[in-house]
Coordinates of C-alpha atoms in Angstrom, one line a residue:
M29 CA 92.2 176.4 103.5
N30 CA 89.0 175.0 101.2
I31 CA 90.7 171.7 100.8
M32 CA 90.3 171.6 104.9
D33 CA 87.0 172.7 105.0
F34 CA 86.3 169.8 102.4
N35 CA 87.8 167.9 104.2
V36 CA 85.7 168.6 107.5
K37 CA 82.9 167.8 105.5
K38 CA 83.5 164.8 104.2
L39 CA 84.6 163.2 107.2
A40 CA 80.9 165.0 108.9
A41 CA 78.8 163.2 106.0
D42 CA 80.6 160.4 106.6
A43 CA 80.2 160.0 110.0
G44 CA 76.5 161.1 109.6
T45 CA 76.4 158.2 107.0
F46 CA 77.7 155.7 109.6
L47 CA 75.6 157.0 112.4
S48 CA 72.5 156.6 110.2
R49 CA 74.0 152.7 109.0
A50 CA 74.2 152.0 112.7
V51 CA 70.6 153.2 114.3
Q52 CA 69.1 151.5 111.3
F53 CA 70.9 148.1 111.7
T54 CA 70.0 148.7 115.7
E55 CA 66.4 149.5 115.0
E56 CA 66.2 146.0 113.2
K57 CA 67.5 143.9 115.6
L58 CA 65.1 145.2 118.1
G59 CA 62.6 145.0 115.8
Q60 CA 61.8 149.0 115.4
A61 CA 62.2 148.8 111.7
E62 CA 61.4 147.3 108.6
K63 CA 64.3 145.3 106.8
T64 CA 64.5 144.8 102.8
E65 CA 65.3 141.7 102.3
L66 CA 67.0 140.5 99.3
D67 CA 66.0 138.7 96.5
A68 CA 65.7 134.4 97.3
H69 CA 68.3 133.5 94.1
L70 CA 70.9 136.5 95.6
E71 CA 70.5 134.7 99.4
N72 CA 70.8 131.3 97.4
L73 CA 74.5 132.8 95.7
L74 CA 75.4 134.7 99.0
S75 CA 75.1 131.1 100.7
K76 CA 76.3 129.0 98.5
A77 CA 79.2 131.6 98.8
E78 CA 80.3 131.0 102.1
C79 CA 79.3 127.5 102.3
T80 CA 82.4 127.0 99.5
K81 CA 84.7 129.4 101.3
I82 CA 84.6 127.6 104.3
W83 CA 84.8 123.9 103.1
T84 CA 87.6 125.1 100.9
E85 CA 89.5 126.4 103.9
K86 CA 88.8 122.8 105.7
I87 CA 90.2 121.6 102.9
M88 CA 93.4 123.4 101.9
K89 CA 94.4 122.9 106.0
Q90 CA 93.9 119.6 106.2
T91 CA 96.1 118.8 102.5
E92 CA 98.7 121.0 104.0
V93 CA 98.8 119.1 107.0
L94 CA 98.8 115.9 105.0
L95 CA 101.6 117.0 102.8
Q96 CA 103.5 118.6 106.1
P97 CA 103.0 116.9 108.9
N98 CA 105.3 119.1 110.8
P99 CA 103.6 122.0 112.3
N100 CA 107.0 123.6 112.9
A101 CA 108.0 122.9 109.4
R102 CA 104.6 124.7 108.2
I103 CA 104.4 127.6 110.0
E104 CA 108.2 128.4 108.3
E105 CA 107.2 127.9 105.3
F106 CA 104.1 130.4 105.4
V107 CA 106.6 133.2 106.9
Y108 CA 108.8 132.6 104.0
E109 CA 105.7 132.9 101.7
K110 CA 104.9 136.0 103.1
L111 CA 108.5 137.7 102.9
D112 CA 108.1 136.3 99.1
R113 CA 111.0 134.3 100.0
K114 CA 112.1 130.7 98.9
A115 CA 112.1 128.4 102.3
P116 CA 115.3 126.5 102.7
S117 CA 115.0 122.9 101.4
R118 CA 115.1 120.6 104.0
I119 CA 115.9 116.9 104.0
N120 CA 112.5 114.8 104.5
N121 CA 112.1 111.5 106.9
P122 CA 112.6 109.3 104.0
E123 CA 115.5 110.6 102.9
L124 CA 116.9 110.9 106.5
L125 CA 115.8 107.3 107.3
G126 CA 117.4 105.9 103.7
Q127 CA 120.6 107.7 104.6
Y128 CA 121.1 106.3 107.7
M129 CA 120.6 103.2 106.5
I130 CA 123.7 103.5 104.0
D131 CA 125.4 104.9 106.4
A132 CA 125.1 102.0 109.1
G133 CA 125.3 99.5 106.2
T134 CA 129.0 101.2 104.7
E135 CA 130.3 100.5 108.8
F136 CA 128.8 97.2 108.8
G137 CA 130.6 96.3 105.8
P138 CA 128.6 96.1 101.9
G139 CA 130.5 92.5 101.7
T140 CA 127.8 91.2 104.8
A141 CA 124.7 90.1 103.9
Y142 CA 123.4 92.7 107.0
G143 CA 125.0 95.6 105.5
N144 CA 124.4 95.2 101.8
A145 CA 120.4 94.6 102.7
L146 CA 120.4 97.7 104.2
I147 CA 122.4 99.9 101.9
K148 CA 120.0 98.0 99.2
C149 CA 116.9 99.8 101.6
G150 CA 118.8 102.8 102.3
E151 CA 118.5 103.9 98.3
T152 CA 114.9 102.7 98.2
Q153 CA 114.2 105.1 101.2
K154 CA 116.1 108.0 99.2
R155 CA 114.1 107.5 95.9
I156 CA 110.8 107.3 98.1
G157 CA 112.3 110.5 99.5
T158 CA 112.7 112.0 96.3
A159 CA 109.2 110.8 95.1
D160 CA 107.6 112.5 98.3
R161 CA 109.2 116.0 97.4
E162 CA 107.5 115.9 94.1
L163 CA 103.9 115.0 95.6
I164 CA 104.4 117.8 97.6
Q165 CA 105.3 120.0 95.1
T166 CA 103.1 119.0 92.5
S167 CA 100.1 119.3 95.0
A168 CA 101.0 122.8 96.3
L169 CA 101.0 124.3 92.5
N170 CA 98.4 122.5 90.6
F171 CA 96.1 122.0 94.3
L172 CA 96.9 124.0 96.9
T173 CA 97.6 127.5 95.5
P174 CA 94.4 127.4 93.0
L175 CA 92.5 127.2 96.3
R176 CA 94.7 129.7 98.4
N177 CA 94.1 131.9 95.5
F178 CA 90.3 132.0 95.7
I179 CA 89.9 132.7 99.6
E180 CA 92.6 134.9 99.6
G181 CA 91.3 136.4 96.2
D182 CA 88.3 135.8 94.6
Y183 CA 86.7 135.5 98.2
K184 CA 88.2 138.5 99.5
T185 CA 86.4 140.7 96.4
I186 CA 83.1 138.8 97.1
A187 CA 83.4 139.8 100.5
K188 CA 83.8 143.5 99.5
E189 CA 81.2 143.4 97.5
R190 CA 79.0 141.8 99.9
K191 CA 79.7 144.7 102.5
L192 CA 79.2 147.2 100.4
L193 CA 76.1 145.7 99.4
Q194 CA 75.1 145.3 103.0
N195 CA 75.9 149.1 103.6
K196 CA 73.3 150.3 100.4
R197 CA 71.0 148.3 102.0
L198 CA 71.1 149.7 105.3
D199 CA 71.3 153.6 103.5
L200 CA 68.0 152.5 101.6
D201 CA 66.2 151.2 104.6
A202 CA 67.0 154.4 106.6
A203 CA 65.7 156.6 103.7
K204 CA 62.6 154.7 103.8
T205 CA 62.7 155.1 107.3
R206 CA 62.8 158.8 107.0
L207 CA 59.9 158.9 104.8
K208 CA 58.3 157.5 106.4
K209 CA 58.7 159.9 109.1
A210 CA 58.3 162.5 107.5
K211 CA 54.4 161.6 106.0
A212 CA 53.4 160.6 109.4
A213 CA 54.6 164.1 110.4
E214 CA 52.9 165.8 107.5
T215 CA 49.7 164.1 108.3
R216 CA 49.7 165.4 112.2
A217 CA 50.8 168.8 111.4
S218 CA 48.4 171.2 110.9
Q219 CA 48.6 174.2 108.5
L220 CA 51.5 175.5 110.6
N221 CA 54.7 175.2 108.7
S222 CA 53.4 172.9 105.6
A223 CA 55.0 174.6 103.5
R224 CA 58.3 173.1 104.9
L225 CA 57.0 169.8 106.3
E226 CA 56.1 169.4 101.8
G227 CA 59.8 170.2 101.2
D228 CA 61.0 167.9 103.8
N229 CA 59.1 165.2 101.8
I230 CA 60.1 166.1 98.9
M231 CA 63.4 165.7 99.9
S232 CA 63.0 162.2 101.5
E233 CA 61.9 160.5 98.3
Q234 CA 64.7 162.2 96.2
E235 CA 67.4 160.5 98.7
L236 CA 64.9 157.0 98.7
R237 CA 65.1 157.0 94.9
I238 CA 68.9 157.6 94.4
T239 CA 69.6 154.7 97.7
Q240 CA 67.3 152.5 95.7
S241 CA 69.0 153.1 92.7
E242 CA 72.6 152.3 94.4
F243 CA 70.8 149.2 96.1
D244 CA 70.1 148.4 93.0
R245 CA 73.6 149.2 91.2
Q246 CA 75.4 146.7 93.6
A247 CA 72.9 144.2 93.7
E248 CA 73.5 143.6 90.5
I249 CA 77.7 144.1 90.4
T250 CA 77.6 141.5 93.8
R251 CA 74.8 138.7 91.5
L252 CA 77.1 138.7 88.4
L253 CA 80.1 137.9 91.4
L254 CA 78.8 135.4 93.1
E255 CA 77.5 133.6 89.2
G256 CA 81.2 132.8 89.2
I257 CA 81.5 130.4 91.7
S258 CA 80.1 127.4 89.9
S259 CA 83.1 128.3 87.6
T260 CA 85.5 128.6 90.8
H261 CA 83.6 124.7 91.3
A262 CA 84.6 124.0 87.6
H263 CA 88.6 125.1 88.2
H264 CA 88.6 123.4 91.6
L265 CA 87.6 120.1 90.1
R266 CA 90.2 120.3 87.6
C267 CA 92.5 120.9 90.3
L268 CA 91.4 117.9 92.3
N269 CA 91.9 115.8 89.5
D270 CA 95.6 117.5 89.4
F271 CA 95.8 116.4 93.1
V272 CA 94.5 112.5 92.4
E273 CA 96.8 112.1 89.5
A274 CA 99.8 112.9 91.8
Q275 CA 98.9 111.0 94.3
M276 CA 98.8 108.4 91.9
T277 CA 102.1 108.8 90.7
Y278 CA 103.4 108.8 93.7
Y279 CA 102.1 105.8 95.3
A280 CA 102.8 103.7 92.0
Q281 CA 106.4 105.0 92.5
C282 CA 106.2 103.5 96.0
Y283 CA 105.5 100.5 94.8
Q284 CA 107.2 99.9 92.2
Y285 CA 110.6 101.1 94.4
M286 CA 109.0 98.1 97.2
L287 CA 108.7 95.6 94.7
D288 CA 112.6 96.4 93.2
L289 CA 113.8 96.2 97.0
Q290 CA 111.8 92.7 97.8
K291 CA 113.3 91.2 94.4
Q292 CA 116.7 92.8 95.2
L293 CA 116.6 91.1 98.5
G294 CA 115.3 88.2 97.5
S295 CA 113.1 88.5 100.8
F296 CA 109.3 87.8 99.4
P297 CA 107.5 85.8 101.0
S298 CA 109.7 86.4 104.0
I299 CA 111.0 84.1 106.1
Y300 CA 110.2 83.7 110.1
H301 CA 111.8 81.3 112.2
C302 CA 110.3 80.5 115.9
N303 CA 112.2 80.7 118.9
N304 CA 112.9 76.5 119.4
N305 CA 114.3 77.2 115.9
Q306 CA 112.5 74.2 114.4
T307 CA 110.5 75.1 112.0
S308 CA 110.3 77.5 109.1
V309 CA 107.6 79.4 107.9
A310 CA 106.4 81.0 104.5
P311 CA 103.6 82.9 103.9
T312 CA 101.8 82.2 100.7
P313 CA 101.6 85.8 98.5
S314 CA 97.9 85.9 97.0
A315 CA 97.2 86.3 93.5
S316 CA 96.4 90.0 93.2
S317 CA 100.1 90.8 95.8
N318 CA 101.3 92.7 92.6
V319 CA 98.0 94.5 92.0
I320 CA 97.8 98.2 93.6
G321 CA 95.0 98.9 95.9
S322 CA 94.6 95.0 96.5
S323 CA 92.9 94.5 99.7
T324 CA 93.4 90.4 100.2
L325 CA 94.9 89.3 103.1
T326 CA 96.4 85.3 103.3
S327 CA 95.2 83.1 105.5
T328 CA 97.2 81.4 107.9
S329 CA 95.7 78.3 106.1
G330 CA 97.5 78.7 102.7
L331 CA 100.6 78.5 104.9
V332 CA 103.5 76.3 103.5
I333 CA 105.7 74.5 106.7
T334 CA 109.4 74.0 105.4
S335 CA 111.9 72.1 107.3
P336 CA 115.2 73.5 107.4
S337 CA 116.8 70.0 106.9
N338 CA 114.6 70.6 103.5
L339 CA 116.4 73.8 102.8
T340 CA 119.7 72.6 104.1
D341 CA 119.5 70.0 101.6
L342 CA 119.1 71.8 98.8
K343 CA 121.5 74.1 99.4
E344 CA 124.8 71.6 100.5
C345 CA 123.9 69.1 97.8
S346 CA 126.5 67.9 95.7
G347 CA 124.6 67.0 92.5
S348 CA 121.1 68.6 90.7
R349 CA 117.6 68.0 92.3
K350 CA 114.2 68.5 91.3
A351 CA 112.1 71.4 92.7
R352 CA 109.0 72.7 92.6
V353 CA 108.4 75.7 92.6
L354 CA 105.8 77.6 95.2
Y355 CA 104.9 80.9 94.2
D356 CA 105.7 83.3 90.7
Y357 CA 108.8 84.9 91.0
D358 CA 110.0 87.9 88.4
A359 CA 113.6 87.9 87.7
A360 CA 114.9 91.0 89.0
N361 CA 117.5 91.1 85.9
S362 CA 119.6 88.7 83.1
T363 CA 121.0 86.8 86.0
E364 CA 118.4 85.7 87.4
L365 CA 114.9 82.7 86.5
S366 CA 111.4 83.7 86.3
L367 CA 109.5 81.5 87.8
L368 CA 105.9 79.6 87.6
A369 CA 104.0 78.4 90.7
D370 CA 103.9 75.0 90.4
E371 CA 106.9 74.2 87.6
V372 CA 109.1 71.7 88.0
I373 CA 113.0 73.1 87.8
T374 CA 116.1 71.6 88.1
V375 CA 118.1 73.2 90.8
F376 CA 122.1 72.9 92.2
S377 CA 124.1 74.8 94.8
V378 CA 127.2 76.9 93.5
V379 CA 130.2 77.7 95.5
G380 CA 130.4 81.4 96.7
M381 CA 126.6 82.2 95.4
D382 CA 124.8 84.0 98.5
S383 CA 123.1 81.8 101.0
D384 CA 119.6 82.6 99.7
W385 CA 120.0 81.8 96.7
L386 CA 120.3 78.3 93.4
M387 CA 120.8 78.1 90.7
G388 CA 117.9 76.8 88.5
E389 CA 117.6 75.2 85.1
R390 CA 114.7 74.7 82.8
G391 CA 115.4 73.5 79.8
N392 CA 117.9 75.8 78.0
Q393 CA 117.1 78.4 80.8
K394 CA 119.5 78.8 83.5
G395 CA 119.8 81.5 86.1
R396 CA 119.5 82.6 90.1
V397 CA 116.3 81.6 92.2
P398 CA 115.3 82.1 95.4
I399 CA 115.4 79.2 97.9
T400 CA 112.6 80.2 99.7
Y401 CA 110.2 79.8 96.3
L402 CA 111.4 75.7 96.3
E403 CA 109.6 72.6 97.6
L404 CA 112.5 69.8 97.1
L405 CA 110.9 66.8 95.6
N406 CA 112.0 63.1 96.4

């Protein structure tokens, strides 16, 4: 019975406090009650925390879209995360494309030029898919997780203490209002019941001291939490550096994979045949084409026109011929010969060699060279 009485009294007290806060808040909004303002430093800290929360959420969500463009996949991963279960592994787009290419190349025949090229391209796409998977995993661990921990952990604590501070401020202002009304009533009252009014004033003053103390204590707790936002920014900066490092590694890997693929195919620079099949055009690669991030583009004025008959002469001549190297070329393996632009080498054909290659000689060095990098000399 005593426990029940205590619960009823506590419920009544809580209801009274809630009603008092609601009345104070409403009167403040209507301009009928004074409001205790927070000091400028605390207001700045609150604004900084709110700004950090808003932009952290935006950056986190857009990073998730960048790493996983498929919204259904993101929802599935979110559900598995909330259920504390590991999401099933799924093949990504580069891996799927790579598998299609490999299957098609196998169907067409690995011994054919097109089939062989498809298989090589497919293997490269699958390597890019693996690199993409590693980027997602690294970014999720080193960048997204710390940001999410701030939103779901630190900021929730700040929001809780901030709400508690707001309640303490409402209690303080409500106590101030009651004391002010009590003093006004005492002034207007006559000698009748003066002792009772004086007692009300004493109770109001005691209540004001208690609420002021609780408000000051809560303001200090909130201030200490908010000052930790600077440390949060420093931590997120380190996480951002990790994210940039992961991206740099990913793009460097992709660039190297594609560079190796071009060497394997011997297709750089590419040969474009006109519809009338009268000319072949080979764009000249810029000097910075092997530098990641280069924005240099080859203009049409740098194109080299090589007639099909010239290339046919290079391939079909029975003896050796001199040829000038048009572009630098790095050998992909020991069977190839590295080339420097404008140097002159000796070339000759070998029975059974791929149609896009010739055998080249420079002094004691010998190896395969891509035919599209050469200009036959008369």
